[in-house]
PDB file of C-alpha atoms in Angstrom:
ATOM      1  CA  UNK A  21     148.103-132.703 -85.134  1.00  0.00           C
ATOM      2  CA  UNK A  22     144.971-134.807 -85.008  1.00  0.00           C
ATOM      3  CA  UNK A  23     141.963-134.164 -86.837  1.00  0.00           C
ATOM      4  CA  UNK A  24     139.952-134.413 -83.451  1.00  0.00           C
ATOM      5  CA  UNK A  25     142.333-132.503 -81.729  1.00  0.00           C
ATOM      6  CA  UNK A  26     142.577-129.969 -83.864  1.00  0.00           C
ATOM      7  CA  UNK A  27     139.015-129.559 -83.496  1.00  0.00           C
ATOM      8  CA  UNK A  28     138.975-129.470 -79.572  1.00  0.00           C
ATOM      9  CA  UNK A  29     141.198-126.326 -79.788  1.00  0.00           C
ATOM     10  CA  UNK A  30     138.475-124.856 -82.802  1.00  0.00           C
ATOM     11  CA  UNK A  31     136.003-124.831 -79.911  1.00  0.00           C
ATOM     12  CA  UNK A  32     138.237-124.482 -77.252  1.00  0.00           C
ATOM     13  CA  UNK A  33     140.373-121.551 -78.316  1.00  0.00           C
ATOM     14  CA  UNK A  34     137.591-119.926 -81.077  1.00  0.00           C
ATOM     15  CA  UNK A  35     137.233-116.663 -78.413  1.00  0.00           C
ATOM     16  CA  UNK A  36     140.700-115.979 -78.480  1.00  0.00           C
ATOM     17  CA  UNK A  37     141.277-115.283 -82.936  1.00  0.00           C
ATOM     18  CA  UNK A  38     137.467-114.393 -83.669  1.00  0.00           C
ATOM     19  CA  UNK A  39     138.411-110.973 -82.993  1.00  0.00           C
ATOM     20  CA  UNK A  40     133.095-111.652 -79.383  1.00  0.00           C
ATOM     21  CA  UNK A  41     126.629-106.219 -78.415  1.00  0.00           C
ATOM     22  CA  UNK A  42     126.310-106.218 -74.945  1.00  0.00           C
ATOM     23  CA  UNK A  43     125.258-109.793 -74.375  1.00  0.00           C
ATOM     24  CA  UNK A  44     122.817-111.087 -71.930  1.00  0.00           C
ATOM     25  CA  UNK A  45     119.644-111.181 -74.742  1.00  0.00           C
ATOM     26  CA  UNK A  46     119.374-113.313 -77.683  1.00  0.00           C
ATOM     27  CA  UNK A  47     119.021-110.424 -80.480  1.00  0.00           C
ATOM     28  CA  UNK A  48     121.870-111.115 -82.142  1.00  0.00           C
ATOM     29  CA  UNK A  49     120.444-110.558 -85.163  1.00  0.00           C
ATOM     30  CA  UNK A  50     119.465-107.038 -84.777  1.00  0.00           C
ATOM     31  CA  UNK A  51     121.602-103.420 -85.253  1.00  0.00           C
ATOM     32  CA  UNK A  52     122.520-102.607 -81.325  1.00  0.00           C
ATOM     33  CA  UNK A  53     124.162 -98.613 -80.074  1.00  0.00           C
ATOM     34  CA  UNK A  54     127.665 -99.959 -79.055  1.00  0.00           C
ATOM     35  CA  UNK A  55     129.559 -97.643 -77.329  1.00  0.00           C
ATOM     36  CA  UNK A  56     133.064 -98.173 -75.567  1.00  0.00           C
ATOM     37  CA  UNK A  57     133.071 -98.742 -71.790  1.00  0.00           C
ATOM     38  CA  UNK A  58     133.206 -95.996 -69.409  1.00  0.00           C
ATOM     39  CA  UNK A  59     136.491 -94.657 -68.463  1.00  0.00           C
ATOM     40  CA  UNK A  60     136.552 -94.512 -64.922  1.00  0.00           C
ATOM     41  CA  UNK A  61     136.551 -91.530 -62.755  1.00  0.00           C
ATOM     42  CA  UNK A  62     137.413 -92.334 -59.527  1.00  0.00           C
ATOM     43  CA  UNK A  63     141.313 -93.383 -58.270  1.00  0.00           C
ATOM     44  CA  UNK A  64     141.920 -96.010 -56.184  1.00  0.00           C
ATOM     45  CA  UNK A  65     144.754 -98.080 -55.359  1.00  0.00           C
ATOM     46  CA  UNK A  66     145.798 -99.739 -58.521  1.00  0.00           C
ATOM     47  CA  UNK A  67     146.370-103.601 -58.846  1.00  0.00           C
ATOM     48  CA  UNK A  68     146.919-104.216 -62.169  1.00  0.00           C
ATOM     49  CA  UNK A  69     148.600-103.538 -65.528  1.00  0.00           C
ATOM     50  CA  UNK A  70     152.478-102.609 -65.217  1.00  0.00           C
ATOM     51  CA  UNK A  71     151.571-102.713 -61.312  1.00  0.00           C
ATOM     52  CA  UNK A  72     151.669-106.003 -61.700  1.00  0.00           C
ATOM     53  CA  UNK A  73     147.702-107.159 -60.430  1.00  0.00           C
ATOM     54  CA  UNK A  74     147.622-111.523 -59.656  1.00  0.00           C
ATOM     55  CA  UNK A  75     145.773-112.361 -62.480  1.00  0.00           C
ATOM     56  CA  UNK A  76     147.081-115.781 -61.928  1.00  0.00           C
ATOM     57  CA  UNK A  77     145.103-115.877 -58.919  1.00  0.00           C
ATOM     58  CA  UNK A  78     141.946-114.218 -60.470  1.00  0.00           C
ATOM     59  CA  UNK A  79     142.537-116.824 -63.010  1.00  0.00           C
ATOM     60  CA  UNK A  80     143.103-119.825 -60.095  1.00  0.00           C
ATOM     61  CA  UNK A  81     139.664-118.965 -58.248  1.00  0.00           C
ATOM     62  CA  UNK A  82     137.385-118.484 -61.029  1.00  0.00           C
ATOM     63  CA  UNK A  83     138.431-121.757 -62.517  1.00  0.00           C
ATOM     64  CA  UNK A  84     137.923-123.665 -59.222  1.00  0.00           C
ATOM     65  CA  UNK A  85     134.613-121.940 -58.254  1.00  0.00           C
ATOM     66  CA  UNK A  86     133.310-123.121 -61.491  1.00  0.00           C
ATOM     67  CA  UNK A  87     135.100-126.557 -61.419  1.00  0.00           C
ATOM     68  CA  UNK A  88     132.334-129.241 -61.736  1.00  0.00           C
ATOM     69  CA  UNK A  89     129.286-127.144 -62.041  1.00  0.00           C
ATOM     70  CA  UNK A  90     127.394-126.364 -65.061  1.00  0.00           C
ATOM     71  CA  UNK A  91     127.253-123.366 -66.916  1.00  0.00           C
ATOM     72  CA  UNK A  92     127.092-120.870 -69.379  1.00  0.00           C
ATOM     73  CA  UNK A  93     129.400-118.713 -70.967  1.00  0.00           C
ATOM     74  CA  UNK A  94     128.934-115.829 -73.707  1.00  0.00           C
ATOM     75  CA  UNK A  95     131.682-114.148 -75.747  1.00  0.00           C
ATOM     76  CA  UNK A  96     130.266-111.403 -78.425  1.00  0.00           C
ATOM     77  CA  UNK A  97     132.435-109.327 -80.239  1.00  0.00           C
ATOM     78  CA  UNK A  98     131.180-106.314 -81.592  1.00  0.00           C
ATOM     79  CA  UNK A  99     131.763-103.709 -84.315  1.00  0.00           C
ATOM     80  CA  UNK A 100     129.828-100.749 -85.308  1.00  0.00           C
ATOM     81  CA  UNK A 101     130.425 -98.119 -88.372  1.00  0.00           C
ATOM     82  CA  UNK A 102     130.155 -94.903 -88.609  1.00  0.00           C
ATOM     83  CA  UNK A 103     127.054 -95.418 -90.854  1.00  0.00           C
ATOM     84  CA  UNK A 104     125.855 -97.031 -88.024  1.00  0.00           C
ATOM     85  CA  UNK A 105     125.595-100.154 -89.254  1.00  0.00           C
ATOM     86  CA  UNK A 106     126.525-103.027 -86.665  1.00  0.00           C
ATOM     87  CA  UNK A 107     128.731-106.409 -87.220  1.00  0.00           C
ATOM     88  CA  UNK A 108     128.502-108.904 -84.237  1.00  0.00           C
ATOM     89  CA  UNK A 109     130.308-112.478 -83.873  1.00  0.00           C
ATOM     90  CA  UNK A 110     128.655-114.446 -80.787  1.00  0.00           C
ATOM     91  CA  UNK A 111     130.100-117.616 -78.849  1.00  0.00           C
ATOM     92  CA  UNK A 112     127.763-119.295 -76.791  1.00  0.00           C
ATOM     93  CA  UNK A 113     129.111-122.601 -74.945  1.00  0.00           C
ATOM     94  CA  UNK A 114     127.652-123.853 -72.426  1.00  0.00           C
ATOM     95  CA  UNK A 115     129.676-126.635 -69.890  1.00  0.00           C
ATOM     96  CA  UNK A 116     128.457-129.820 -67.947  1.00  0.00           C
ATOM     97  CA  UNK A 117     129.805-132.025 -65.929  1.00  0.00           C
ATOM     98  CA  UNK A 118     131.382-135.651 -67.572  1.00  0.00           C
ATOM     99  CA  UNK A 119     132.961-133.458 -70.571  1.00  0.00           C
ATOM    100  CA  UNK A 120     129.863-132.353 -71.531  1.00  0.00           C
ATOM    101  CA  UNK A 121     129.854-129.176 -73.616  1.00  0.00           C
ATOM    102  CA  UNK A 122     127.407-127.729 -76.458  1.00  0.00           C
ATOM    103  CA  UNK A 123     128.950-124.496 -78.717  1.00  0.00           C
ATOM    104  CA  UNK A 124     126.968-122.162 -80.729  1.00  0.00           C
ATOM    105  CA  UNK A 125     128.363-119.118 -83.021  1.00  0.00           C
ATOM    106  CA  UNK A 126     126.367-116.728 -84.153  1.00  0.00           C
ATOM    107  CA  UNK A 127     127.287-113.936 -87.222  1.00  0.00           C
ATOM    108  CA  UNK A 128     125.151-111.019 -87.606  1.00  0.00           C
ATOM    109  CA  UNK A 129     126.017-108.268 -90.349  1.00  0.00           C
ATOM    110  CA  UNK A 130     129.078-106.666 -91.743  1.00  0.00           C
ATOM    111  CA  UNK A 131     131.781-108.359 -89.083  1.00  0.00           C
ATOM    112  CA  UNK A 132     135.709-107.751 -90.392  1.00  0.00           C
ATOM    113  CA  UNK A 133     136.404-110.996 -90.574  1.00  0.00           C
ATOM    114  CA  UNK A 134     135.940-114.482 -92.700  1.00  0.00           C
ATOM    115  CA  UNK A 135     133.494-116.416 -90.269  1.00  0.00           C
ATOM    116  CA  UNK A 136     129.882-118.538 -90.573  1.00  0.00           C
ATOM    117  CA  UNK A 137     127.373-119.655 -88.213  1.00  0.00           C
ATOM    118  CA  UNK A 138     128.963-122.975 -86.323  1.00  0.00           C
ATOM    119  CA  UNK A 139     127.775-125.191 -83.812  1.00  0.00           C
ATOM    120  CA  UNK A 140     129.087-127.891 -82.102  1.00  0.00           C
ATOM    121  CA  UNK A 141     127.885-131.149 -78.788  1.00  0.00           C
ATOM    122  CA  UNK A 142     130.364-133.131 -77.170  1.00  0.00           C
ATOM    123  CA  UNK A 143     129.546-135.637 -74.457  1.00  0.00           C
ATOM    124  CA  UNK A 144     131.429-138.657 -73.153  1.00  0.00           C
ATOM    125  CA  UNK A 145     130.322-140.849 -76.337  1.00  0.00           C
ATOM    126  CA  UNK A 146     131.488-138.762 -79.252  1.00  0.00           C
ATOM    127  CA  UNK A 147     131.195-135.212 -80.396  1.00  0.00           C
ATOM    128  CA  UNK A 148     128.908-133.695 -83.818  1.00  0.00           C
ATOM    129  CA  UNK A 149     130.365-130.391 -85.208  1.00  0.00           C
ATOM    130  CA  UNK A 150     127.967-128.465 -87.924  1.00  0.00           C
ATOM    131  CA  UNK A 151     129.090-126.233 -89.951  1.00  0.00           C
ATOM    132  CA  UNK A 152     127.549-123.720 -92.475  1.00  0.00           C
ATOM    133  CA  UNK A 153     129.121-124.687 -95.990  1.00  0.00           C
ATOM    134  CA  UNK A 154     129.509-121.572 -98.379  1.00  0.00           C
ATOM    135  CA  UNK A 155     126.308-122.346-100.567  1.00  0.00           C
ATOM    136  CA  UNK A 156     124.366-121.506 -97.469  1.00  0.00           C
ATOM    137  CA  UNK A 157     123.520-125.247 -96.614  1.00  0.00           C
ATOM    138  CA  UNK A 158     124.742-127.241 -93.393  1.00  0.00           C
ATOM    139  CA  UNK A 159     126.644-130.037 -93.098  1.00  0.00           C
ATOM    140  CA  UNK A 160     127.003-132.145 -89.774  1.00  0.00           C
ATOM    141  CA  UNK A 161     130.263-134.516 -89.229  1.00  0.00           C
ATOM    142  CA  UNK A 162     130.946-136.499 -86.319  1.00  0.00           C
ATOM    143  CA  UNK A 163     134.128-137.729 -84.598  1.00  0.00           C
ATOM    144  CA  UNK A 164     135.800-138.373 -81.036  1.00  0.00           C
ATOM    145  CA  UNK A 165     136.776-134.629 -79.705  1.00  0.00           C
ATOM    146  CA  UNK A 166     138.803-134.134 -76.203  1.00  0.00           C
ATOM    147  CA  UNK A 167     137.705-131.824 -74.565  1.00  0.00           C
ATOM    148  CA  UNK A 168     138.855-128.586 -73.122  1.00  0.00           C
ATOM    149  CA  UNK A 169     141.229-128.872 -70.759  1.00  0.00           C
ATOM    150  CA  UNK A 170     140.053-125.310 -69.312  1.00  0.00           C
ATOM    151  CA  UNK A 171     136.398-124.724 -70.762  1.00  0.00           C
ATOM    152  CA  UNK A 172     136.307-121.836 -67.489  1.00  0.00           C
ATOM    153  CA  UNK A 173     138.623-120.026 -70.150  1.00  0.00           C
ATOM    154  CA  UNK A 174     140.662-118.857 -66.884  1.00  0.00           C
ATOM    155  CA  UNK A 175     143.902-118.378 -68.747  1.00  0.00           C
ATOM    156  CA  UNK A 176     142.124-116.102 -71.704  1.00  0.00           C
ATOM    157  CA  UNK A 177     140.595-113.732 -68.710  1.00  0.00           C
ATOM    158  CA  UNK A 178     143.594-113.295 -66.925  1.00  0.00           C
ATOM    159  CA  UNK A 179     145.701-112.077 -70.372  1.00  0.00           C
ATOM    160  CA  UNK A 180     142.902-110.114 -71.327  1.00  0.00           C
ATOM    161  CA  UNK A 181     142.819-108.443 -67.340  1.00  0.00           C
ATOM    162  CA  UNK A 182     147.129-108.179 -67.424  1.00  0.00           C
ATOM    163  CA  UNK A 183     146.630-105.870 -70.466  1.00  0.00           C
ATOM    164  CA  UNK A 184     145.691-102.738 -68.532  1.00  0.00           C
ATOM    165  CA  UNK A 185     146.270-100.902 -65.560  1.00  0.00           C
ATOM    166  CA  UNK A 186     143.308-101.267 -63.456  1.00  0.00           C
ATOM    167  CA  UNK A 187     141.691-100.171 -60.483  1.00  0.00           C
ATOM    168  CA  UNK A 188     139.712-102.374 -57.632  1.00  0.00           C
ATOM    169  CA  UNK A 189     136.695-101.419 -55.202  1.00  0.00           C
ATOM    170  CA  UNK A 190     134.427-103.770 -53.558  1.00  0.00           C
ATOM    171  CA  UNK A 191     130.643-103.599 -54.093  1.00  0.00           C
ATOM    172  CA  UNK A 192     127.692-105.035 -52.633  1.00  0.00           C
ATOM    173  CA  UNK A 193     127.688-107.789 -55.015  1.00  0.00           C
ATOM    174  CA  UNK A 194     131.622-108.446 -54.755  1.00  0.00           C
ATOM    175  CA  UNK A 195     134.443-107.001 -56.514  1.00  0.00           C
ATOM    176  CA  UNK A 196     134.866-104.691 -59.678  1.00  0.00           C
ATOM    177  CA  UNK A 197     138.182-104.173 -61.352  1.00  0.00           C
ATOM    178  CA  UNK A 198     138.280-101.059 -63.813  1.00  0.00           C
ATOM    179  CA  UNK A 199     140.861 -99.263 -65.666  1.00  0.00           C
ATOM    180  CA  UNK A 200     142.071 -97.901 -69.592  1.00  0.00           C
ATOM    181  CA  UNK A 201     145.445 -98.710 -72.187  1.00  0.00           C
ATOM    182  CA  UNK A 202     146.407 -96.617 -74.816  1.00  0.00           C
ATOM    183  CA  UNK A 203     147.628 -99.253 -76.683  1.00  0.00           C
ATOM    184  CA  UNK A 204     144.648-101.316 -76.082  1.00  0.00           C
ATOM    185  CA  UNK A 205     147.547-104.318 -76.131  1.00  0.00           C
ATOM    186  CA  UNK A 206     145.271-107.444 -74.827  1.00  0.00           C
ATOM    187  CA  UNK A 207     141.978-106.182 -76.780  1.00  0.00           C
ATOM    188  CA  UNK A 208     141.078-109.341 -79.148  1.00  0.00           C
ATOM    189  CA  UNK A 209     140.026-107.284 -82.263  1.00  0.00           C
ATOM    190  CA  UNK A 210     138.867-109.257 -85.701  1.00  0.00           C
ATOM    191  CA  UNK A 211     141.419-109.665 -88.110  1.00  0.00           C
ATOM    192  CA  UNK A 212     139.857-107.413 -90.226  1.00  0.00           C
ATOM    193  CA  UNK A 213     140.623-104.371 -87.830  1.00  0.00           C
ATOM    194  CA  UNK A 214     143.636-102.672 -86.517  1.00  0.00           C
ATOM    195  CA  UNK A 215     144.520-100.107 -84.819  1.00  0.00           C
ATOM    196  CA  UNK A 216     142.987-100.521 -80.892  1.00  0.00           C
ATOM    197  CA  UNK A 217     143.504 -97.706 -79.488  1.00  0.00           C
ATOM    198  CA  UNK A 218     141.785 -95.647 -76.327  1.00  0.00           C
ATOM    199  CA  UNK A 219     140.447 -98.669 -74.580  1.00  0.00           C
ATOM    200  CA  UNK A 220     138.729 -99.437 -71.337  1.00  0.00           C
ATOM    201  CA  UNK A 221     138.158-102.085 -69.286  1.00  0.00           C
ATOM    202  CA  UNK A 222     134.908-103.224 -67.094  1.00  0.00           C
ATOM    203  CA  UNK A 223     135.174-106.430 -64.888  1.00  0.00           C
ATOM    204  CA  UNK A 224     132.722-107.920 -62.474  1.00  0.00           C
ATOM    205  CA  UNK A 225     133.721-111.085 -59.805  1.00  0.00           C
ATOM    206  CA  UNK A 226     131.407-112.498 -57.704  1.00  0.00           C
ATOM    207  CA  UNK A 227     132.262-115.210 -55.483  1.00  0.00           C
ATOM    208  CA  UNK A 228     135.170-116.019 -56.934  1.00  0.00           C
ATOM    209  CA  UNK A 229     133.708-116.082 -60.793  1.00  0.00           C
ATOM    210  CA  UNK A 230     134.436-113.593 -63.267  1.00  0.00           C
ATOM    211  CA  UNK A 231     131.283-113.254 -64.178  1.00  0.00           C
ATOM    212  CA  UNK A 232     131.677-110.532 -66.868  1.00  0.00           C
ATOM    213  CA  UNK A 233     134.247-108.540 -68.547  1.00  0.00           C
ATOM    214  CA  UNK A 234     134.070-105.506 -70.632  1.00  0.00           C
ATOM    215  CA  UNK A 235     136.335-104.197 -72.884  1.00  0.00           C
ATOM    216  CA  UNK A 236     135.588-100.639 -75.360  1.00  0.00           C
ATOM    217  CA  UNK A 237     137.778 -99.521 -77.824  1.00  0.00           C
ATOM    218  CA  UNK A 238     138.290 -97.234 -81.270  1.00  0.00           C
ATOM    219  CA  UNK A 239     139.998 -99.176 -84.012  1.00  0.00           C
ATOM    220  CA  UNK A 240     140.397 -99.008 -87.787  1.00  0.00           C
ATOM    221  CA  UNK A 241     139.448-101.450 -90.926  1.00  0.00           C
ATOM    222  CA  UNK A 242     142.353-102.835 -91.682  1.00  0.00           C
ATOM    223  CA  UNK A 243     142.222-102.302 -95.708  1.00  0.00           C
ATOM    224  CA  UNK A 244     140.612 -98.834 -95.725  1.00  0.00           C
ATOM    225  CA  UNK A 245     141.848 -97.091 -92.619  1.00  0.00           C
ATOM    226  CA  UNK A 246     137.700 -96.274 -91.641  1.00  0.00           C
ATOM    227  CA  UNK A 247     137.416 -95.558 -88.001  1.00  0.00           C
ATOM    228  CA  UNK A 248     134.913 -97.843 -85.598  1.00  0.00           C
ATOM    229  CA  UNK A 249     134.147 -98.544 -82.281  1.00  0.00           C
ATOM    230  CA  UNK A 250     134.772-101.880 -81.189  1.00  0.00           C
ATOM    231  CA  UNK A 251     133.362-104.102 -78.058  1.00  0.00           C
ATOM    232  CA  UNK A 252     133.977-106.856 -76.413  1.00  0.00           C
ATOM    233  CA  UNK A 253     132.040-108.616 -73.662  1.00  0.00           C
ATOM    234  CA  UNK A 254     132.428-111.973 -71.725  1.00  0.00           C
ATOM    235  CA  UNK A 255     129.532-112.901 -69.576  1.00  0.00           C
ATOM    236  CA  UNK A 256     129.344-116.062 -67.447  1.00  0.00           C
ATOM    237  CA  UNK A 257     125.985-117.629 -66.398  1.00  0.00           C
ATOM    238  CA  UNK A 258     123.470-119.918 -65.147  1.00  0.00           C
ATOM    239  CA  UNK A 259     126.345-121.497 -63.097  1.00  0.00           C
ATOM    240  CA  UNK A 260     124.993-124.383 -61.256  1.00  0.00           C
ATOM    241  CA  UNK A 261     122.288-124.631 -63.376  1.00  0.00           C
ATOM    242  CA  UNK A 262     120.798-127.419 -66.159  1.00  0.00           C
ATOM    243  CA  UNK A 263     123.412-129.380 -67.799  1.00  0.00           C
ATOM    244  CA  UNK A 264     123.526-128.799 -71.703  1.00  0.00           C
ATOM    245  CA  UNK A 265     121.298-130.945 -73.911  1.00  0.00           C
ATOM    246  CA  UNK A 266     122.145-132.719 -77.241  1.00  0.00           C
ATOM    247  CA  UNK A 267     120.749-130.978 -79.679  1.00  0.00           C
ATOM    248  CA  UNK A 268     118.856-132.888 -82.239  1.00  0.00           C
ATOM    249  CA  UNK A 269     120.648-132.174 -84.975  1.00  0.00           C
ATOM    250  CA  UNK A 270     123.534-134.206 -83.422  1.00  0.00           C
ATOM    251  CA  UNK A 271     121.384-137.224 -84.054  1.00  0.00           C
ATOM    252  CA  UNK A 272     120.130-136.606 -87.058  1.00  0.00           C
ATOM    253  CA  UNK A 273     120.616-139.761 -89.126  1.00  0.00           C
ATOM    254  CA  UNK A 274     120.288-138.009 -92.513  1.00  0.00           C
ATOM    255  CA  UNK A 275     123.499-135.502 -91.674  1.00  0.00           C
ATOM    256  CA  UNK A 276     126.039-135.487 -93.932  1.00  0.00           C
ATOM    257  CA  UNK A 277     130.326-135.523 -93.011  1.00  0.00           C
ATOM    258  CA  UNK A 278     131.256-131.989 -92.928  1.00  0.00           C
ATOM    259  CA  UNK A 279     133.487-130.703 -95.465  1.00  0.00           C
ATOM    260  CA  UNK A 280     137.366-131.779 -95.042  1.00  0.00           C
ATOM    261  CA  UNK A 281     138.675-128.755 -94.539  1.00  0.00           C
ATOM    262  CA  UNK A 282     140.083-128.249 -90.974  1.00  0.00           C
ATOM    263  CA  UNK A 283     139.638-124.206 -88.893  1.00  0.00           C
ATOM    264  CA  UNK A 284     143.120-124.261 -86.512  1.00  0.00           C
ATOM    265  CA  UNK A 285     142.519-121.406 -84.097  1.00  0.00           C
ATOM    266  CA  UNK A 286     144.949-120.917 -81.420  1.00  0.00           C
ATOM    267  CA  UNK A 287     146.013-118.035 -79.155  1.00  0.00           C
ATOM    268  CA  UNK A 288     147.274-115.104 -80.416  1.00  0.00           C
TER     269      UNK A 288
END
C-alpha cells in the first residue's frame, strides 16, 4: 500500500481504532462528569439489534443528505476513573465540497491508549499532515492524499447502530433511536480497555442526518483489571455551512517532512 494511501485511511478510518466528553464545546482540555447514557424506560416497537433494524438505509440517507454540502463532524471518546480523573481523545474533521477536508485530534489526560495531538488539510492541490513528534515538537510533511471515499462515515454509524437492540419514536425535531447490549459488541473502546459491558445507546436523525450518536458503557483497563466508565459521542454539524479553511500551518515554508514512520488504522 501507498504511502498516500495509507494516509487517506489514517484520517479516514482514525474514529473507528482510537477507541472518541460530551462534545459540542471546545474544552477538551478540561476534567468533564461522564456518565453512561440513559437506559431507556419506555417500550416501543423495536427496529434494531437481532430484530434486524435497516441500518443500511439509515446509513444510505444520511450519506446522501450530506452529499455535497459542507460540514462538520465530531468524534470524542471518553474515559473517566474512579479517582475521577478524565482521559478524552477528540476527532474533529470538517468536509467541503471539491475533496476538501481539514482533521484535527485532540488528547487530553490519562487516555488508554498510545496517541498525540494530529492534524491534517487536504484540498484538490495536495494534502499537509502534522504530527506531534515524541520530544514534544511538530513536524509538518506534505504529499498527494485521496480522499475519503465516505467522509459522511455512513458505514461506521450503521455498525455502530446494528450492535444493539434499539427502540424508535418520532419527536418534534425527527427521529430518536434508543436501546442497551450486554455485550456492548459494536462499542469502539481504546485499546487500552476491555471489558464493555452494560451499554446504551442514544441516537438523534434529523432530516435524514444522523446528527448525533451516543453510546455509555462500564469497561476495564486492560493491564490492571480497574473499572471505568467509558463514552462515546458522534455529533454532526454546521451542515451547509462555511467550507473548511487551510490552515496556515499547511503553508508554512519553514515546516519540516514528518517523521517516516507510517499510522495504518483500519476497521476493526
Amino acid at each position: 500500500m501507498s504511502r498516500s494511501h495509507t494516509l487517506a485511511l489514517a484520517v479516514a478510518l482514525l474514529f473507528v481504532t482510537a477507541g472518541c466528553q460530551s462534545l459540542g464545546t471546545e474544552a477538551a482540555d478540561g476534567p468533564e462528569t461522564v456518565t453512561p447514557a440513559p437506559v431507556p424506560t419506555t417500550t416501543t416497537t423495536p427496529v434494531g439489534g437481532d430484530t434486524g433494524v435497516d441500518t443500511g438505509r439509515i446509513a444510505d440517507r444520511h450519506r446522501a443528505a450530506l452529499d455535497g454540502r459542507s460540514y462538520t463532524i465530531t468524534v470524542a471518546f471518553t474515559v473517566q476513573y474512579d479517582n475521577g480523573s478524565t482521559g478524552r481523545l477528540r476527532d474533529r474533521f470538517v468536509v467541503g465540497p471539491e475533496e476538501r477536508y481539514r482533521w484535527n485530534r485532540r488528547v487530553a489526560g490519562p487516555y488508554p491508549e498510545r496517541v498525540r495531538d494530529h492534524a491534517a488539510w487536504q484540498s484538490e492541490s495536495g494534502s499537509a499532515v502534522r504530527r506531534t513528534l515524541e520530544n514534544g515538537t511538530t513536524s509538518v510533511g506534505r504529499g498527494d492524499v485521496v480522499g475519503p471515499s465516505d467522509p459522511s462515515l455512513s458505514f461506521y454509524v450503521a455498525r455502530l447502530i446494528r450492535g444493539f437492540d434499539v427502540s424508535a419514536e418520532g419527536t418534534p425535531e425527527g427521529r430518536r433511536l434508543y436501546g442497551t447490549s450486554d455485550e456492548a459488541r459494536s462499542v469502539p473502546l481504546p485499546s487500552g480497555l476491555t471489558d464493555g459491558h452494560d451499554s446504551a445507546i442514544n441516537v438523534r436523525i434529523r432530516d435524514g442526518v444522523v446528527t448525533s450518536l451516543a453510546i455509555g458503557c462500564r469497561a476495564r483497563l486492560r493491564e490492571t483489571g480497574q473499572p471505568v466508565w467509558f463514552r462515546f459521542d458522534f455529533f454532526v454539524s454546521d451542515v451547509g455551512g462555511a467550507p473548511p479553511t487551510e490552515p496556515s500551518w499547511a503553508t508554512t515554508p519553514t515546516a519540516t517532512p514528518a517523521a517516516d514512520r507510517t499510522e495504518t488504522v483500519t476497521p476493526s
